[in-house]
Amino acid sequence: MESMEPDPLNGVYVYLDIVSDFVCQQCGVCCNNDWLVTVDEAGYRRNQRLFEQAGRPEEFAQAFLPLGSEAELGEYARIAKRPSGGCWFLTAENLCRLQQVAGHQHLDTVCQWFPRYPMNTERGIELSLSFSCPAAVKMAVRQQPLQIVRAEGSPIEQLPVDFVRHVYPSQQPPDSILRYYFEIEGHLIDLLQARQLTLPERLELVQGSLRQIETWQDSAEYGRQLNQLIRDNYDELDLAATRQEPLQDGPADWLAENYFVNFLFRKNLYVQGSAGFLNQLVQMSQKIIPKMQKATATNDTAELEQLIVALELEWNHNSRRQAEGSV
Ligand code: SF4
């Protein structure tokens, strides 16, 4: 069987262009919420040594709480929260006390790499950004559609030591439509960026395509059915291009489009399957579109940006046990 791990020094990188331009604004949002930040056993022991050498074993016991039977794969402990909900190590200036003392390399993967979102996939190492970071969302308020870059070199200096997602369509069961995952992803991104249609129209087309895919039963027919679906959709886009003047869109439309493209590029369709992804897409569209329209009317994307951050926090983060996450 083919190796699951790409060679990080000699691989292909596939990433959204905003990844290479991202700069943290130190707003503290990522460290000041109800996410469950977990560490693996190596990280737990590394911190144990650090705190013991500093003569502060009591603080270590307060700050790193073993998960016991609640631990999922790769987890060993979680970092405690302050009563306010913020990370144990967050300073009043929104800086990380652990990083100040021990350096960036000492931090665990999620703290080192957030909001970068590294994925190990069959076509290389893929990188996206989490839009729960307000600075990442700001970058998406731009007219130029998000571009998918394919390169031999990494867009960031150091690679993460592990990945948020592993995406290997060829290892899906023979009757799974996910064996065609990359063809589907590429096509749906094309649809989301087809600006001859309004964004609600594009979302309808994407949702309709997923509904069609859901009806397919015979895996021997998947390739032919997918080609037909793609041809039909491009015919529809061609028709729209001939009957419509270029649409008047603006920052709210661009942000919403870029949000959905990023959401898809992060492989949510692969992880959730077409039915689960469709359900999520419908719910997100119902929230995003009215806010997008309001932002267009008021010429102010602030509320839409806040909604996107909130949706990302709700859908895409490890916030289980959030209620009892504080100390
Ligand atoms: S939310 Fe984004 S900009 Fe703010 S501190 Fe975290 S990574 Fe930096």
XYZ file of C-alpha atoms and ligand atoms in Angstrom:
335
model
C 0.000 0.000 0.000
C 1.164 3.527 -0.703
C 2.690 5.441 2.198
C 0.284 7.784 4.031
C 2.956 10.362 4.767
C 4.338 12.682 2.071
C 8.012 13.613 2.193
C 7.888 17.144 3.649
C 11.201 18.152 2.098
C 10.443 16.993 -1.394
C 6.739 17.282 -1.805
C 4.086 19.106 -3.726
C 2.259 21.882 -1.908
C -1.286 22.886 -2.726
C -2.539 25.950 -0.874
C -4.794 28.944 -0.969
C -2.827 32.054 -1.838
C -3.814 33.820 1.395
C -1.760 31.289 3.384
C 1.599 32.681 2.312
C 0.542 36.291 3.061
C -0.900 35.711 6.527
C 0.531 37.709 9.439
C -0.819 37.340 12.986
C -2.233 40.585 14.385
C -2.046 39.365 18.013
C -5.695 40.095 18.684
C -5.918 37.162 21.128
C -9.213 35.821 19.744
C -7.805 32.329 19.214
C -6.627 32.092 22.828
C -9.716 33.654 24.362
C -12.594 31.310 23.706
C -14.002 27.934 24.646
C -11.896 25.724 22.371
C -10.420 22.669 23.916
C -6.673 22.926 23.347
C -5.157 19.500 23.792
C -1.583 18.267 23.865
C -0.191 14.836 23.148
C 1.802 12.889 25.694
C 5.156 14.182 24.383
C 3.907 17.762 24.776
C 2.629 17.004 28.255
C 6.020 15.575 29.327
C 7.920 18.430 27.658
C 5.942 20.942 29.680
C 6.280 18.888 32.830
C 10.083 19.111 32.511
C 9.912 22.844 31.801
C 7.826 23.609 34.860
C 9.818 21.298 37.132
C 13.080 22.914 36.045
C 11.512 26.307 36.789
C 10.470 25.099 40.257
C 6.756 25.428 39.465
C 5.297 21.924 39.505
C 2.088 23.209 41.139
C 1.355 25.473 38.188
C 2.021 22.604 35.795
C -0.600 20.503 37.614
C -3.103 23.359 37.384
C -2.429 24.186 33.745
C -2.137 20.740 32.110
C -5.068 18.490 32.920
C -4.820 14.828 31.815
C -7.881 13.757 29.832
C -7.870 10.146 30.986
C -10.604 8.132 29.292
C -11.896 11.235 27.467
C -8.718 11.457 25.364
C -9.099 10.959 21.637
C -6.378 9.771 19.277
C -3.207 11.817 19.779
C -4.521 13.581 22.862
C -3.205 13.243 26.385
C -4.103 16.401 28.300
C -5.802 19.730 27.822
C -4.637 23.201 28.723
C -6.770 24.726 31.468
C -8.845 27.857 31.035
C -9.028 30.930 33.177
C -12.462 31.638 34.704
C -12.883 34.268 31.952
C -12.609 31.488 29.331
C -9.172 32.485 28.065
C -6.177 30.201 27.852
C -4.251 29.688 31.079
C -1.153 31.197 29.474
C -2.705 34.271 27.804
C -1.345 37.573 29.175
C -3.273 40.826 29.500
C -1.426 42.003 26.378
C -2.735 39.017 24.376
C 0.648 37.344 24.353
C 1.422 33.731 25.149
C 3.356 33.347 28.417
C 4.492 29.859 27.429
C 5.922 31.162 24.181
C 7.632 34.064 25.959
C 9.389 31.672 28.350
C 10.139 28.671 26.126
C 9.900 29.923 22.523
C 7.594 29.208 19.578
C 9.042 25.754 18.939
C 8.047 24.636 22.416
C 4.333 25.087 21.708
C 2.101 22.269 20.580
C 1.088 21.984 16.946
C -2.227 23.797 17.054
C -0.721 26.742 18.951
C 2.297 26.915 16.632
C 0.351 26.802 13.398
C -3.040 28.373 13.981
C -4.747 29.692 11.866
C -2.857 27.697 9.224
C -4.661 24.480 8.516
C -2.304 21.741 7.309
C -3.678 18.681 5.544
C -1.925 15.585 4.292
C -3.527 14.595 1.005
C -2.921 12.327 -1.911
C -1.863 15.267 -4.075
C 0.585 16.739 -1.525
C 0.612 18.869 1.585
C -2.332 21.238 1.470
C -2.671 24.409 3.492
C -5.589 26.652 4.191
C -6.506 29.168 6.912
C -9.110 28.905 9.616
C -11.602 31.744 9.309
C -12.094 31.725 13.065
C -9.115 34.109 12.974
C -10.390 37.658 12.301
C -7.160 38.557 10.497
C -7.671 35.649 8.075
C -11.245 36.804 7.428
C -10.028 40.347 6.717
C -7.697 38.942 4.071
C -10.686 37.390 2.334
C -12.402 40.743 1.840
C -10.905 41.176 -1.603
C -12.138 41.235 -5.162
C -9.621 38.739 -6.490
C -10.993 35.212 -6.102
C -8.989 32.891 -3.873
C -6.361 31.131 -5.939
C -5.188 27.587 -5.437
C -1.414 27.517 -5.763
C 0.503 24.347 -6.648
C 4.220 24.566 -5.922
C 7.257 22.465 -5.107
C 8.152 24.571 -2.082
C 6.313 25.258 1.151
C 4.643 28.691 1.548
C 5.565 28.741 5.229
C 8.996 28.454 6.771
C 8.542 25.349 8.850
C 6.134 22.537 8.385
C 3.810 21.305 11.081
C 4.736 18.025 12.673
C 1.287 16.617 12.108
C -1.849 17.317 10.106
C -5.434 18.239 10.835
C -6.761 16.010 8.070
C -5.649 13.030 5.992
C -7.317 12.829 2.590
C -6.681 9.765 0.441
C -9.567 9.218 -1.975
C -7.946 6.151 -3.549
C -8.180 4.412 -0.202
C -11.952 4.870 0.016
C -14.111 1.764 -0.544
C -14.727 0.952 -4.246
C -18.395 1.971 -3.981
C -17.686 5.366 -2.423
C -18.183 8.515 -4.466
C -15.333 9.981 -2.423
C -12.931 8.143 -4.720
C -13.710 11.035 -7.078
C -13.180 13.596 -4.341
C -10.629 15.853 -6.051
C -12.645 16.065 -9.281
C -15.721 17.035 -7.253
C -13.851 19.584 -5.127
C -12.314 21.244 -8.183
C -15.651 21.470 -9.941
C -17.547 22.839 -6.927
C -14.874 25.508 -6.409
C -15.306 26.472 -10.077
C -19.048 26.823 -9.463
C -18.544 28.906 -6.311
C -16.279 31.288 -8.236
C -18.507 31.592 -11.328
C -19.302 35.278 -10.981
C -21.652 35.385 -13.932
C -24.159 34.131 -11.326
C -25.086 35.722 -8.008
C -23.644 33.949 -4.989
C -27.080 32.592 -3.922
C -27.456 31.158 -7.454
C -24.008 29.568 -7.239
C -24.796 28.046 -3.866
C -28.019 26.647 -5.307
C -26.041 25.054 -8.125
C -23.567 23.517 -5.684
C -26.354 22.229 -3.470
C -28.258 20.858 -6.463
C -25.118 19.047 -7.621
C -24.647 17.477 -4.205
C -28.295 16.402 -4.168
C -27.793 14.717 -7.527
C -24.666 12.964 -6.313
C -26.611 11.720 -3.308
C -29.001 9.862 -5.646
C -26.263 7.903 -7.419
C -26.328 4.232 -6.535
C -24.151 2.340 -8.995
C -20.419 2.871 -8.487
C -19.703 1.568 -12.009
C -21.609 4.608 -13.286
C -20.035 7.271 -11.052
C -17.418 8.412 -13.564
C -19.927 8.824 -16.377
C -22.506 10.499 -14.121
C -19.946 12.926 -12.755
C -18.763 13.899 -16.244
C -22.367 14.484 -17.273
C -23.076 16.591 -14.192
C -19.988 18.717 -14.826
C -20.951 19.210 -18.507
C -24.505 20.206 -17.532
C -23.263 22.698 -14.969
C -20.829 24.317 -17.406
C -23.636 24.550 -19.971
C -25.693 26.374 -17.362
C -22.818 28.768 -16.635
C -22.318 29.403 -20.359
C -26.015 30.180 -20.722
C -25.901 32.573 -17.756
C -22.912 34.342 -19.300
C -24.871 35.054 -22.484
C -28.059 36.290 -20.841
C -26.721 38.463 -18.049
C -24.803 41.682 -17.830
C -21.807 41.374 -15.527
C -23.229 41.375 -12.025
C -22.647 44.273 -9.685
C -20.960 42.660 -6.740
C -18.905 44.069 -3.907
C -16.854 43.308 -0.790
C -19.643 41.387 0.979
C -20.145 39.046 -2.013
C -16.402 38.506 -2.373
C -15.976 37.726 1.319
C -18.905 35.291 1.364
C -17.638 33.558 -1.796
C -14.121 33.274 -0.402
C -15.508 31.918 2.840
C -17.354 29.085 1.083
C -14.364 28.304 -1.139
C -12.114 28.067 1.896
C -14.685 25.926 3.680
C -14.758 23.467 0.780
C -10.993 23.508 0.237
C -10.552 22.449 3.856
C -11.984 19.062 2.837
C -15.199 19.275 4.830
C -16.922 17.419 1.990
C -14.401 14.587 2.226
C -14.718 14.330 5.991
C -18.509 14.680 6.243
C -19.597 12.943 3.039
C -21.957 14.595 0.558
C -25.086 14.420 2.755
C -23.407 15.856 5.852
C -21.619 18.546 3.875
C -24.820 19.500 2.069
C -26.638 19.876 5.367
C -23.861 22.093 6.712
C -23.768 24.162 3.542
C -27.531 24.766 3.638
C -27.413 25.887 7.245
C -24.436 28.167 6.640
C -26.010 29.673 3.518
C -29.186 30.492 5.465
C -27.106 32.508 7.902
C -24.527 34.017 5.565
C -26.722 35.228 2.692
C -28.997 37.583 4.712
C -25.951 39.033 6.459
C -24.193 39.428 3.118
C -27.196 41.296 1.717
C -27.322 43.547 4.769
C -23.583 44.239 4.442
C -24.107 45.220 0.819
C -26.947 47.577 1.756
C -24.977 49.236 4.559
C -21.628 49.084 2.781
C -20.091 47.570 5.909
C -18.837 43.986 6.177
C -18.100 44.059 9.941
C -21.176 42.024 10.983
C -20.608 39.504 8.205
C -17.000 39.084 9.315
C -18.157 38.498 12.898
C -20.718 35.942 11.763
C -18.063 34.044 9.796
C -15.748 33.909 12.805
C -18.667 32.688 14.952
C -19.663 30.002 12.419
C -16.112 28.748 12.222
C -15.925 28.529 15.977
C -19.237 26.677 16.055
C -18.543 24.207 13.237
C -14.840 23.721 12.981
C -13.276 23.655 16.386
C -12.669 21.261 19.171
C -15.068 22.862 21.634
C -16.348 19.712 23.303
C -16.519 19.823 27.076
C -16.487 23.591 26.720
C -18.852 24.072 29.639
C -16.510 22.399 32.086
C -13.381 23.642 30.342
C -12.675 26.373 32.884
C -10.778 26.146 36.130
S -6.940 35.109 16.109
Fe -5.486 35.271 14.363
S -4.673 37.377 14.437
Fe -5.663 36.960 16.425
S -3.973 36.224 17.747
Fe -4.948 34.389 16.854
S -3.767 33.964 14.963
Fe -3.257 36.063 15.590
